[in-house]
PDB file of C-alpha atoms in Angstrom:
ATOM      1  CA  UNK A  70       3.691  25.681   6.786  1.00  0.00           C
ATOM      2  CA  UNK A  71       1.328  25.049   3.848  1.00  0.00           C
ATOM      3  CA  UNK A  72      -1.910  23.175   4.435  1.00  0.00           C
ATOM      4  CA  UNK A  73      -2.981  21.114   1.438  1.00  0.00           C
ATOM      5  CA  UNK A  74      -6.034  22.466  -0.366  1.00  0.00           C
ATOM      6  CA  UNK A  75      -7.505  21.331  -3.697  1.00  0.00           C
ATOM      7  CA  UNK A  76      -7.957  23.957  -6.384  1.00  0.00           C
ATOM      8  CA  UNK A  77     -11.716  23.480  -6.472  1.00  0.00           C
ATOM      9  CA  UNK A  78     -11.919  25.399  -9.726  1.00  0.00           C
ATOM     10  CA  UNK A  79     -13.559  23.580 -12.637  1.00  0.00           C
ATOM     11  CA  UNK A  80     -11.607  23.633 -15.863  1.00  0.00           C
ATOM     12  CA  UNK A  81      -8.197  23.990 -14.252  1.00  0.00           C
ATOM     13  CA  UNK A  82      -6.674  21.428 -16.619  1.00  0.00           C
ATOM     14  CA  UNK A  83      -6.171  21.553 -20.358  1.00  0.00           C
ATOM     15  CA  UNK A  84      -8.148  18.397 -21.129  1.00  0.00           C
ATOM     16  CA  UNK A  85     -11.596  18.452 -22.659  1.00  0.00           C
ATOM     17  CA  UNK A  86     -14.247  17.581 -20.104  1.00  0.00           C
ATOM     18  CA  UNK A  87     -16.611  15.170 -21.858  1.00  0.00           C
ATOM     19  CA  UNK A  88     -18.315  14.007 -18.676  1.00  0.00           C
ATOM     20  CA  UNK A  89     -19.443  16.275 -15.891  1.00  0.00           C
ATOM     21  CA  UNK A  90     -22.046  13.989 -14.309  1.00  0.00           C
ATOM     22  CA  UNK A  91     -21.726  11.831 -11.198  1.00  0.00           C
ATOM     23  CA  UNK A  92     -20.044   9.061 -13.174  1.00  0.00           C
ATOM     24  CA  UNK A  93     -17.141  11.258 -14.271  1.00  0.00           C
ATOM     25  CA  UNK A  94     -13.660  10.846 -12.901  1.00  0.00           C
ATOM     26  CA  UNK A  95     -10.261  12.484 -13.080  1.00  0.00           C
ATOM     27  CA  UNK A  96      -6.919  10.716 -13.341  1.00  0.00           C
ATOM     28  CA  UNK A  97      -3.553  11.465 -11.752  1.00  0.00           C
ATOM     29  CA  UNK A  98      -0.574   9.684 -13.301  1.00  0.00           C
ATOM     30  CA  UNK A  99       2.717   9.735 -11.406  1.00  0.00           C
ATOM     31  CA  UNK A 100       5.574   9.751 -13.909  1.00  0.00           C
ATOM     32  CA  UNK A 101       8.426  11.619 -12.251  1.00  0.00           C
ATOM     33  CA  UNK A 102      10.309   8.977 -10.285  1.00  0.00           C
ATOM     34  CA  UNK A 103      14.079   8.591 -10.378  1.00  0.00           C
ATOM     35  CA  UNK A 104      14.002   4.995 -11.775  1.00  0.00           C
ATOM     36  CA  UNK A 105      17.097   4.078  -9.763  1.00  0.00           C
ATOM     37  CA  UNK A 106      16.674   0.334 -10.421  1.00  0.00           C
ATOM     38  CA  UNK A 107      16.762   1.166 -14.131  1.00  0.00           C
ATOM     39  CA  UNK A 108      19.966   3.138 -13.783  1.00  0.00           C
ATOM     40  CA  UNK A 109      18.140   6.453 -13.975  1.00  0.00           C
ATOM     41  CA  UNK A 110      16.595   5.683 -17.394  1.00  0.00           C
ATOM     42  CA  UNK A 111      13.588   7.622 -18.595  1.00  0.00           C
ATOM     43  CA  UNK A 112      11.150   4.955 -17.453  1.00  0.00           C
ATOM     44  CA  UNK A 113       7.896   6.555 -18.685  1.00  0.00           C
ATOM     45  CA  UNK A 114       9.469   6.824 -22.139  1.00  0.00           C
ATOM     46  CA  UNK A 115      10.619   3.196 -22.346  1.00  0.00           C
ATOM     47  CA  UNK A 116       8.708   1.337 -25.037  1.00  0.00           C
ATOM     48  CA  UNK A 117       6.810  -1.917 -24.724  1.00  0.00           C
ATOM     49  CA  UNK A 118       5.130  -3.129 -27.874  1.00  0.00           C
ATOM     50  CA  UNK A 119       6.307   0.001 -29.674  1.00  0.00           C
ATOM     51  CA  UNK A 120       4.507   2.362 -27.269  1.00  0.00           C
ATOM     52  CA  UNK A 121       5.928   4.364 -24.381  1.00  0.00           C
ATOM     53  CA  UNK A 122       4.855   3.125 -20.957  1.00  0.00           C
ATOM     54  CA  UNK A 123       3.318   6.510 -20.178  1.00  0.00           C
ATOM     55  CA  UNK A 124       1.322   6.455 -23.423  1.00  0.00           C
ATOM     56  CA  UNK A 125      -0.054   3.021 -22.568  1.00  0.00           C
ATOM     57  CA  UNK A 126      -1.252   4.242 -19.173  1.00  0.00           C
ATOM     58  CA  UNK A 127      -2.784   7.370 -20.702  1.00  0.00           C
ATOM     59  CA  UNK A 128      -4.742   5.161 -23.097  1.00  0.00           C
ATOM     60  CA  UNK A 129      -6.113   3.171 -20.157  1.00  0.00           C
ATOM     61  CA  UNK A 130      -7.524   6.300 -18.489  1.00  0.00           C
ATOM     62  CA  UNK A 131      -8.680   8.011 -21.679  1.00  0.00           C
ATOM     63  CA  UNK A 132     -12.188   8.359 -20.235  1.00  0.00           C
ATOM     64  CA  UNK A 133     -11.053  10.781 -17.528  1.00  0.00           C
ATOM     65  CA  UNK A 134     -12.474  14.306 -17.614  1.00  0.00           C
ATOM     66  CA  UNK A 135      -9.051  15.673 -16.696  1.00  0.00           C
ATOM     67  CA  UNK A 136      -5.788  13.752 -16.739  1.00  0.00           C
ATOM     68  CA  UNK A 137      -2.919  15.168 -14.704  1.00  0.00           C
ATOM     69  CA  UNK A 138       0.590  13.830 -15.271  1.00  0.00           C
ATOM     70  CA  UNK A 139       3.019  14.659 -12.484  1.00  0.00           C
ATOM     71  CA  UNK A 140       6.355  14.964 -14.293  1.00  0.00           C
ATOM     72  CA  UNK A 141       8.248  17.283 -16.562  1.00  0.00           C
ATOM     73  CA  UNK A 142       6.262  17.875 -19.784  1.00  0.00           C
ATOM     74  CA  UNK A 143       6.867  15.683 -22.821  1.00  0.00           C
ATOM     75  CA  UNK A 144       4.937  14.876 -26.011  1.00  0.00           C
ATOM     76  CA  UNK A 145       1.870  12.708 -25.358  1.00  0.00           C
ATOM     77  CA  UNK A 146      -0.759  11.246 -27.679  1.00  0.00           C
ATOM     78  CA  UNK A 147      -3.555  13.296 -26.084  1.00  0.00           C
ATOM     79  CA  UNK A 148      -3.760  16.548 -24.109  1.00  0.00           C
ATOM     80  CA  UNK A 149      -2.974  16.339 -20.398  1.00  0.00           C
ATOM     81  CA  UNK A 150      -2.373  18.738 -17.536  1.00  0.00           C
ATOM     82  CA  UNK A 151       1.214  18.835 -16.275  1.00  0.00           C
ATOM     83  CA  UNK A 152       2.121  19.271 -12.628  1.00  0.00           C
ATOM     84  CA  UNK A 153       5.254  18.904 -10.500  1.00  0.00           C
ATOM     85  CA  UNK A 154       5.767  18.230  -6.835  1.00  0.00           C
ATOM     86  CA  UNK A 155       7.898  20.592  -4.758  1.00  0.00           C
ATOM     87  CA  UNK A 156      10.688  19.845  -4.519  1.00  0.00           C
ATOM     88  CA  UNK A 157      10.937  17.649  -7.637  1.00  0.00           C
ATOM     89  CA  UNK A 158      11.679  14.094  -6.608  1.00  0.00           C
ATOM     90  CA  UNK A 159       9.835  14.533  -3.323  1.00  0.00           C
ATOM     91  CA  UNK A 160       8.237  11.109  -3.560  1.00  0.00           C
ATOM     92  CA  UNK A 161       4.842   9.663  -4.524  1.00  0.00           C
ATOM     93  CA  UNK A 162       2.857  11.313  -1.726  1.00  0.00           C
ATOM     94  CA  UNK A 163       4.088  14.790  -2.642  1.00  0.00           C
ATOM     95  CA  UNK A 164       3.512  13.998  -6.318  1.00  0.00           C
ATOM     96  CA  UNK A 165      -0.034  12.835  -5.651  1.00  0.00           C
ATOM     97  CA  UNK A 166      -0.796  16.030  -3.746  1.00  0.00           C
ATOM     98  CA  UNK A 167       0.571  18.116  -6.629  1.00  0.00           C
ATOM     99  CA  UNK A 168      -1.593  16.272  -9.126  1.00  0.00           C
ATOM    100  CA  UNK A 169      -4.760  16.407  -7.066  1.00  0.00           C
ATOM    101  CA  UNK A 170      -4.662  20.207  -7.024  1.00  0.00           C
ATOM    102  CA  UNK A 171      -5.666  20.135 -10.695  1.00  0.00           C
ATOM    103  CA  UNK A 172      -8.639  17.772 -10.278  1.00  0.00           C
ATOM    104  CA  UNK A 173     -12.285  18.540  -9.556  1.00  0.00           C
ATOM    105  CA  UNK A 174     -14.124  15.212  -9.905  1.00  0.00           C
ATOM    106  CA  UNK A 175     -15.479  13.337  -6.905  1.00  0.00           C
ATOM    107  CA  UNK A 176     -13.552  10.234  -7.928  1.00  0.00           C
ATOM    108  CA  UNK A 177      -9.878  10.080  -8.866  1.00  0.00           C
ATOM    109  CA  UNK A 178      -7.986   7.237 -10.473  1.00  0.00           C
ATOM    110  CA  UNK A 179      -4.355   7.245  -9.346  1.00  0.00           C
ATOM    111  CA  UNK A 180      -1.858   5.405 -11.542  1.00  0.00           C
ATOM    112  CA  UNK A 181       1.866   4.973 -11.888  1.00  0.00           C
ATOM    113  CA  UNK A 182       3.328   5.422 -15.367  1.00  0.00           C
ATOM    114  CA  UNK A 183       4.965   1.979 -15.586  1.00  0.00           C
ATOM    115  CA  UNK A 184       1.974  -0.343 -16.099  1.00  0.00           C
ATOM    116  CA  UNK A 185       2.337  -1.980 -19.535  1.00  0.00           C
ATOM    117  CA  UNK A 186      -0.780  -4.164 -19.261  1.00  0.00           C
ATOM    118  CA  UNK A 187      -3.203  -1.717 -17.715  1.00  0.00           C
ATOM    119  CA  UNK A 188      -6.253  -1.174 -19.928  1.00  0.00           C
ATOM    120  CA  UNK A 189      -9.524   0.725 -19.859  1.00  0.00           C
ATOM    121  CA  UNK A 190     -11.648  -2.202 -18.597  1.00  0.00           C
ATOM    122  CA  UNK A 191      -9.492  -2.479 -15.474  1.00  0.00           C
ATOM    123  CA  UNK A 192      -9.953   1.216 -14.731  1.00  0.00           C
ATOM    124  CA  UNK A 193     -13.671   0.643 -15.210  1.00  0.00           C
ATOM    125  CA  UNK A 194     -13.611  -2.248 -12.735  1.00  0.00           C
ATOM    126  CA  UNK A 195     -11.954  -0.086 -10.109  1.00  0.00           C
ATOM    127  CA  UNK A 196     -14.506   2.696 -10.558  1.00  0.00           C
ATOM    128  CA  UNK A 197     -17.441   0.276 -10.538  1.00  0.00           C
ATOM    129  CA  UNK A 198     -16.182  -1.387  -7.362  1.00  0.00           C
ATOM    130  CA  UNK A 199     -15.805   2.017  -5.723  1.00  0.00           C
ATOM    131  CA  UNK A 200     -19.333   3.030  -6.713  1.00  0.00           C
ATOM    132  CA  UNK A 201     -20.750  -0.237  -5.337  1.00  0.00           C
ATOM    133  CA  UNK A 202     -19.133   0.165  -1.908  1.00  0.00           C
ATOM    134  CA  UNK A 203     -18.815   2.706   0.877  1.00  0.00           C
ATOM    135  CA  UNK A 204     -15.023   2.363   0.908  1.00  0.00           C
ATOM    136  CA  UNK A 205     -12.671   5.310   0.549  1.00  0.00           C
ATOM    137  CA  UNK A 206     -10.828   3.601  -2.280  1.00  0.00           C
ATOM    138  CA  UNK A 207     -10.399   0.438  -4.334  1.00  0.00           C
ATOM    139  CA  UNK A 208      -6.947  -0.761  -5.324  1.00  0.00           C
ATOM    140  CA  UNK A 209      -5.463  -3.651  -7.249  1.00  0.00           C
ATOM    141  CA  UNK A 210      -3.419  -6.395  -5.660  1.00  0.00           C
ATOM    142  CA  UNK A 211      -0.583  -8.081  -7.546  1.00  0.00           C
ATOM    143  CA  UNK A 212       0.220 -11.751  -8.126  1.00  0.00           C
ATOM    144  CA  UNK A 213       1.598 -12.047  -4.566  1.00  0.00           C
ATOM    145  CA  UNK A 214      -1.433 -10.374  -3.006  1.00  0.00           C
ATOM    146  CA  UNK A 215       0.386  -7.114  -2.291  1.00  0.00           C
ATOM    147  CA  UNK A 216      -1.518  -3.841  -2.390  1.00  0.00           C
ATOM    148  CA  UNK A 217      -0.828  -1.538  -5.339  1.00  0.00           C
ATOM    149  CA  UNK A 218      -1.982   1.918  -4.171  1.00  0.00           C
ATOM    150  CA  UNK A 219      -0.840   3.450  -7.476  1.00  0.00           C
ATOM    151  CA  UNK A 220      -3.346   1.361  -9.422  1.00  0.00           C
ATOM    152  CA  UNK A 221      -6.456   2.508  -7.621  1.00  0.00           C
ATOM    153  CA  UNK A 222      -9.608   4.614  -7.574  1.00  0.00           C
ATOM    154  CA  UNK A 223     -10.276   6.908  -4.605  1.00  0.00           C
ATOM    155  CA  UNK A 224     -12.926   9.278  -3.347  1.00  0.00           C
ATOM    156  CA  UNK A 225     -11.299  12.638  -3.881  1.00  0.00           C
ATOM    157  CA  UNK A 226     -12.779  14.440  -0.800  1.00  0.00           C
ATOM    158  CA  UNK A 227     -11.246  11.783   1.458  1.00  0.00           C
ATOM    159  CA  UNK A 228      -7.828  12.276  -0.133  1.00  0.00           C
ATOM    160  CA  UNK A 229      -8.119  16.051   0.294  1.00  0.00           C
ATOM    161  CA  UNK A 230      -9.012  15.602   3.966  1.00  0.00           C
ATOM    162  CA  UNK A 231      -6.159  13.229   4.753  1.00  0.00           C
ATOM    163  CA  UNK A 232      -3.588  15.283   2.854  1.00  0.00           C
ATOM    164  CA  UNK A 233      -4.697  18.399   4.685  1.00  0.00           C
ATOM    165  CA  UNK A 234      -4.271  16.578   7.999  1.00  0.00           C
ATOM    166  CA  UNK A 235      -0.747  15.509   7.060  1.00  0.00           C
ATOM    167  CA  UNK A 236       0.324  19.038   6.092  1.00  0.00           C
ATOM    168  CA  UNK A 237      -0.914  20.644   9.300  1.00  0.00           C
ATOM    169  CA  UNK A 238       2.118  19.361  11.171  1.00  0.00           C
ATOM    170  CA  UNK A 239       4.872  19.815   8.583  1.00  0.00           C
ATOM    171  CA  UNK A 240       5.961  22.218   5.884  1.00  0.00           C
ATOM    172  CA  UNK A 241       5.563  19.793   2.998  1.00  0.00           C
ATOM    173  CA  UNK A 242       5.002  16.149   2.089  1.00  0.00           C
ATOM    174  CA  UNK A 243       8.443  15.485   0.596  1.00  0.00           C
ATOM    175  CA  UNK A 244       9.883  12.163   1.666  1.00  0.00           C
ATOM    176  CA  UNK A 245       6.744  10.830   3.320  1.00  0.00           C
ATOM    177  CA  UNK A 246       5.768   7.302   2.239  1.00  0.00           C
ATOM    178  CA  UNK A 247       2.450   6.834   0.493  1.00  0.00           C
ATOM    179  CA  UNK A 248       1.242   4.548   3.283  1.00  0.00           C
ATOM    180  CA  UNK A 249       0.975   7.603   5.544  1.00  0.00           C
ATOM    181  CA  UNK A 250      -2.045   8.451   3.398  1.00  0.00           C
ATOM    182  CA  UNK A 251      -3.438   5.045   2.448  1.00  0.00           C
ATOM    183  CA  UNK A 252      -3.052   3.700   5.974  1.00  0.00           C
ATOM    184  CA  UNK A 253      -5.783   6.067   7.114  1.00  0.00           C
ATOM    185  CA  UNK A 254      -8.256   4.961   4.418  1.00  0.00           C
ATOM    186  CA  UNK A 255     -10.910   2.257   4.294  1.00  0.00           C
ATOM    187  CA  UNK A 256      -9.903   0.265   1.234  1.00  0.00           C
ATOM    188  CA  UNK A 257     -11.278  -2.642  -0.743  1.00  0.00           C
ATOM    189  CA  UNK A 258      -9.279  -4.690  -3.191  1.00  0.00           C
ATOM    190  CA  UNK A 259      -9.504  -6.209  -6.649  1.00  0.00           C
ATOM    191  CA  UNK A 260      -7.039  -8.914  -7.634  1.00  0.00           C
ATOM    192  CA  UNK A 261      -5.432  -8.570 -11.070  1.00  0.00           C
ATOM    193  CA  UNK A 262      -1.953 -10.005 -11.486  1.00  0.00           C
ATOM    194  CA  UNK A 263      -1.652  -8.819 -15.098  1.00  0.00           C
ATOM    195  CA  UNK A 264      -2.879  -5.223 -14.898  1.00  0.00           C
ATOM    196  CA  UNK A 265      -0.905  -4.621 -11.689  1.00  0.00           C
ATOM    197  CA  UNK A 266       2.386  -5.740 -13.257  1.00  0.00           C
ATOM    198  CA  UNK A 267       4.793  -2.803 -13.141  1.00  0.00           C
ATOM    199  CA  UNK A 268       8.240  -2.286 -14.606  1.00  0.00           C
ATOM    200  CA  UNK A 269      10.848  -1.488 -11.977  1.00  0.00           C
ATOM    201  CA  UNK A 270      13.828  -3.325 -13.495  1.00  0.00           C
ATOM    202  CA  UNK A 271      15.225  -4.184 -16.911  1.00  0.00           C
ATOM    203  CA  UNK A 272      14.093  -7.760 -16.322  1.00  0.00           C
ATOM    204  CA  UNK A 273      10.542  -6.446 -15.893  1.00  0.00           C
ATOM    205  CA  UNK A 274      10.842  -4.547 -19.176  1.00  0.00           C
ATOM    206  CA  UNK A 275      12.086  -7.694 -20.927  1.00  0.00           C
ATOM    207  CA  UNK A 276       9.233  -9.748 -19.473  1.00  0.00           C
ATOM    208  CA  UNK A 277       6.661  -7.206 -20.619  1.00  0.00           C
ATOM    209  CA  UNK A 278       8.117  -7.042 -24.128  1.00  0.00           C
ATOM    210  CA  UNK A 279       8.093 -10.833 -24.406  1.00  0.00           C
ATOM    211  CA  UNK A 280       4.494 -11.091 -23.224  1.00  0.00           C
ATOM    212  CA  UNK A 281       3.356  -8.477 -25.733  1.00  0.00           C
ATOM    213  CA  UNK A 282       4.612 -10.747 -28.518  1.00  0.00           C
ATOM    214  CA  UNK A 283       2.777 -13.839 -27.315  1.00  0.00           C
ATOM    215  CA  UNK A 284       0.285 -15.168 -29.833  1.00  0.00           C
ATOM    216  CA  UNK A 285      -2.786 -14.161 -27.847  1.00  0.00           C
ATOM    217  CA  UNK A 286      -1.681 -10.536 -27.542  1.00  0.00           C
ATOM    218  CA  UNK A 287       0.436  -9.569 -30.501  1.00  0.00           C
ATOM    219  CA  UNK A 288      -2.255  -8.673 -33.040  1.00  0.00           C
ATOM    220  CA  UNK A 289      -4.245  -6.401 -30.733  1.00  0.00           C
ATOM    221  CA  UNK A 290      -1.043  -4.830 -29.456  1.00  0.00           C
ATOM    222  CA  UNK A 291       0.219  -4.193 -32.975  1.00  0.00           C
ATOM    223  CA  UNK A 292      -3.070  -2.655 -34.141  1.00  0.00           C
ATOM    224  CA  UNK A 293      -3.171  -0.366 -31.099  1.00  0.00           C
ATOM    225  CA  UNK A 294       0.456   0.678 -31.559  1.00  0.00           C
ATOM    226  CA  UNK A 295      -0.083   1.333 -35.259  1.00  0.00           C
ATOM    227  CA  UNK A 296      -3.179   3.461 -34.603  1.00  0.00           C
ATOM    228  CA  UNK A 297      -1.276   5.502 -32.018  1.00  0.00           C
ATOM    229  CA  UNK A 298       1.679   5.983 -34.354  1.00  0.00           C
ATOM    230  CA  UNK A 299      -0.563   7.045 -37.241  1.00  0.00           C
ATOM    231  CA  UNK A 300      -2.814   9.263 -35.120  1.00  0.00           C
ATOM    232  CA  UNK A 301      -5.920   7.180 -35.784  1.00  0.00           C
ATOM    233  CA  UNK A 302      -8.705   6.905 -33.212  1.00  0.00           C
ATOM    234  CA  UNK A 303     -10.902   4.306 -34.857  1.00  0.00           C
ATOM    235  CA  UNK A 304     -12.385   1.053 -33.579  1.00  0.00           C
ATOM    236  CA  UNK A 305     -13.055  -1.386 -36.393  1.00  0.00           C
ATOM    237  CA  UNK A 306     -13.861  -5.068 -36.621  1.00  0.00           C
ATOM    238  CA  UNK A 307     -10.435  -6.540 -37.322  1.00  0.00           C
ATOM    239  CA  UNK A 308     -12.080  -9.865 -38.106  1.00  0.00           C
ATOM    240  CA  UNK A 309     -13.765  -8.285 -41.131  1.00  0.00           C
ATOM    241  CA  UNK A 310     -10.441  -7.011 -42.449  1.00  0.00           C
ATOM    242  CA  UNK A 311      -8.710 -10.332 -41.838  1.00  0.00           C
ATOM    243  CA  UNK A 312     -11.486 -12.144 -43.699  1.00  0.00           C
ATOM    244  CA  UNK A 313     -11.117  -9.664 -46.552  1.00  0.00           C
ATOM    245  CA  UNK A 314      -7.362 -10.274 -46.709  1.00  0.00           C
ATOM    246  CA  UNK A 315      -7.967 -14.028 -46.751  1.00  0.00           C
ATOM    247  CA  UNK A 316     -10.532 -13.819 -49.555  1.00  0.00           C
ATOM    248  CA  UNK A 317      -8.308 -11.536 -51.649  1.00  0.00           C
ATOM    249  CA  UNK A 318      -5.279 -13.802 -51.140  1.00  0.00           C
ATOM    250  CA  UNK A 319      -7.147 -17.009 -51.954  1.00  0.00           C
ATOM    251  CA  UNK A 320      -9.449 -15.674 -54.663  1.00  0.00           C
ATOM    252  CA  UNK A 321      -7.000 -13.455 -56.539  1.00  0.00           C
ATOM    253  CA  UNK A 322      -3.355 -13.711 -55.439  1.00  0.00           C
ATOM    254  CA  UNK A 323      -1.481 -13.371 -52.163  1.00  0.00           C
ATOM    255  CA  UNK A 324      -0.153  -9.864 -52.871  1.00  0.00           C
ATOM    256  CA  UNK A 325      -3.766  -8.764 -53.399  1.00  0.00           C
ATOM    257  CA  UNK A 326      -4.370  -9.045 -49.640  1.00  0.00           C
ATOM    258  CA  UNK A 327      -2.333  -6.034 -48.397  1.00  0.00           C
ATOM    259  CA  UNK A 328      -3.117  -3.975 -51.480  1.00  0.00           C
ATOM    260  CA  UNK A 329      -6.852  -4.562 -51.133  1.00  0.00           C
ATOM    261  CA  UNK A 330      -6.926  -3.701 -47.453  1.00  0.00           C
ATOM    262  CA  UNK A 331      -5.014  -0.494 -48.242  1.00  0.00           C
ATOM    263  CA  UNK A 332      -7.586   0.424 -50.888  1.00  0.00           C
ATOM    264  CA  UNK A 333     -10.422  -0.314 -48.460  1.00  0.00           C
ATOM    265  CA  UNK A 334      -8.848   2.016 -45.911  1.00  0.00           C
ATOM    266  CA  UNK A 335      -8.403   4.739 -48.488  1.00  0.00           C
ATOM    267  CA  UNK A 336     -11.984   4.394 -49.724  1.00  0.00           C
ATOM    268  CA  UNK A 337     -13.322   4.373 -46.166  1.00  0.00           C
ATOM    269  CA  UNK A 338     -11.406   7.557 -45.426  1.00  0.00           C
ATOM    270  CA  UNK A 339     -12.944   9.292 -48.426  1.00  0.00           C
ATOM    271  CA  UNK A 340     -16.373   8.102 -47.263  1.00  0.00           C
ATOM    272  CA  UNK A 341     -16.032   9.626 -43.801  1.00  0.00           C
ATOM    273  CA  UNK A 342     -13.624   7.294 -42.042  1.00  0.00           C
ATOM    274  CA  UNK A 343     -15.893   5.819 -39.375  1.00  0.00           C
ATOM    275  CA  UNK A 344     -16.305   2.121 -38.491  1.00  0.00           C
ATOM    276  CA  UNK A 345     -19.425   1.952 -40.663  1.00  0.00           C
ATOM    277  CA  UNK A 346     -17.485   3.212 -43.680  1.00  0.00           C
ATOM    278  CA  UNK A 347     -14.778   0.599 -43.119  1.00  0.00           C
ATOM    279  CA  UNK A 348     -17.360  -2.168 -42.795  1.00  0.00           C
ATOM    280  CA  UNK A 349     -19.198  -1.115 -45.955  1.00  0.00           C
ATOM    281  CA  UNK A 350     -16.087  -0.772 -48.128  1.00  0.00           C
ATOM    282  CA  UNK A 351     -14.776  -4.081 -46.789  1.00  0.00           C
ATOM    283  CA  UNK A 352     -18.103  -5.746 -47.664  1.00  0.00           C
ATOM    284  CA  UNK A 353     -17.854  -4.497 -51.237  1.00  0.00           C
ATOM    285  CA  UNK A 354     -14.267  -5.682 -51.586  1.00  0.00           C
ATOM    286  CA  UNK A 355     -15.111  -9.124 -50.159  1.00  0.00           C
ATOM    287  CA  UNK A 356     -17.960  -9.489 -52.648  1.00  0.00           C
ATOM    288  CA  UNK A 357     -15.605  -8.535 -55.491  1.00  0.00           C
ATOM    289  CA  UNK A 358     -12.946 -11.027 -54.354  1.00  0.00           C
ATOM    290  CA  UNK A 359     -15.550 -13.798 -54.200  1.00  0.00           C
ATOM    291  CA  UNK A 360     -16.866 -12.960 -57.666  1.00  0.00           C
ATOM    292  CA  UNK A 361     -13.291 -13.016 -58.931  1.00  0.00           C
ATOM    293  CA  UNK A 362     -12.755 -16.447 -57.390  1.00  0.00           C
ATOM    294  CA  UNK A 363     -16.018 -17.791 -58.829  1.00  0.00           C
ATOM    295  CA  UNK A 364     -15.079 -16.631 -62.326  1.00  0.00           C
ATOM    296  CA  UNK A 365     -11.670 -18.262 -62.013  1.00  0.00           C
ATOM    297  CA  UNK A 366     -13.265 -21.516 -60.873  1.00  0.00           C
ATOM    298  CA  UNK A 367     -15.674 -21.493 -63.838  1.00  0.00           C
ATOM    299  CA  UNK A 368     -12.962 -20.670 -66.387  1.00  0.00           C
ATOM    300  CA  UNK A 369     -10.232 -23.078 -65.347  1.00  0.00           C
ATOM    301  CA  UNK A 370     -10.276 -26.862 -65.720  1.00  0.00           C
ATOM    302  CA  UNK A 371     -10.143 -28.945 -62.589  1.00  0.00           C
ATOM    303  CA  UNK A 372      -6.528 -29.475 -61.463  1.00  0.00           C
ATOM    304  CA  UNK A 373      -4.895 -32.791 -62.040  1.00  0.00           C
ATOM    305  CA  UNK A 374      -4.052 -34.987 -59.099  1.00  0.00           C
ATOM    306  CA  UNK A 375      -1.206 -33.524 -57.097  1.00  0.00           C
ATOM    307  CA  UNK A 376      -1.570 -29.997 -58.479  1.00  0.00           C
ATOM    308  CA  UNK A 377      -2.539 -27.066 -56.239  1.00  0.00           C
ATOM    309  CA  UNK A 378      -6.086 -25.799 -56.614  1.00  0.00           C
ATOM    310  CA  UNK A 379      -5.573 -22.253 -55.294  1.00  0.00           C
ATOM    311  CA  UNK A 380      -5.173 -19.089 -57.295  1.00  0.00           C
ATOM    312  CA  UNK A 381      -1.609 -18.551 -58.535  1.00  0.00           C
ATOM    313  CA  UNK A 382       0.534 -15.964 -56.836  1.00  0.00           C
ATOM    314  CA  UNK A 383       1.242 -12.812 -58.771  1.00  0.00           C
ATOM    315  CA  UNK A 384       4.901 -12.428 -59.593  1.00  0.00           C
ATOM    316  CA  UNK A 385       6.805  -9.358 -60.778  1.00  0.00           C
ATOM    317  CA  UNK A 386       6.388  -8.818 -64.503  1.00  0.00           C
ATOM    318  CA  UNK A 387       3.540 -11.339 -64.814  1.00  0.00           C
ATOM    319  CA  UNK A 388      -0.099 -10.548 -65.539  1.00  0.00           C
ATOM    320  CA  UNK A 389      -2.833 -13.194 -65.358  1.00  0.00           C
ATOM    321  CA  UNK A 390      -4.254 -12.210 -68.748  1.00  0.00           C
ATOM    322  CA  UNK A 391      -0.948 -12.586 -70.602  1.00  0.00           C
ATOM    323  CA  UNK A 392       0.377 -15.886 -69.306  1.00  0.00           C
TER     324      UNK A 392
END
């Protein structure tokens, strides 16, 4: 018989520990399920909006001091600690216990790896609600009001205590339902039908992929996916870049828009690559595009009725100064 005990040793994981104060937290992500309703597919690796489900969840808990993923190791966009329940496939309670052994923070965010719409602000809401209450944990509820104990923030000492109590009477936690743990806790709830949406079936995957492409989401999703793919960790004002592209397209020629934004990115990288560098190089390029447009307006006669008044598009083999 093995009684559950946390490691208690700081620095057990491989993550950097940027926050060691009372506001710090650790994260445990459960990613080792069998995905039977998906025909045994590699669910954490399925992509929504071009990003693996696991990667999306890891981005949501990027503020954790240590992130433990309970699954077999795989490439991830940031360092994590890997753990595995014994025996593998022993269920979410055994997986949670395996992950908790690598945590040291007083608060732990527990997440499943199939949450395509989970984001950092939701994790922040859970932690804030926990800090503002005397509850043992705060969890999300879904669109039907059902508890989602794998989208939650808990007080780690309470989890250690309850897990230890469960293992006093049995050799391991394999096969026990998660409610054997959460049923003993004092919980509060936060309703969030979007962030709590999880992908258990292929229909769920299809729904998530369709929602990602809705007009209100697609640009942010694409920018995030592109940054992940290119290994860029940079927050910039996308509105500034869109305005730049508009000014270059209207003031010079449509193909000038992507080329100019590329040059701005290159120049910003040479200048240090931070948001300030992007903003400054974009400002210079916008000013140039506006000067270009003003010169064109001064040099060209007013268009006749029915003629377009915008700058002509550049075409292959054509230069404005030789037409």
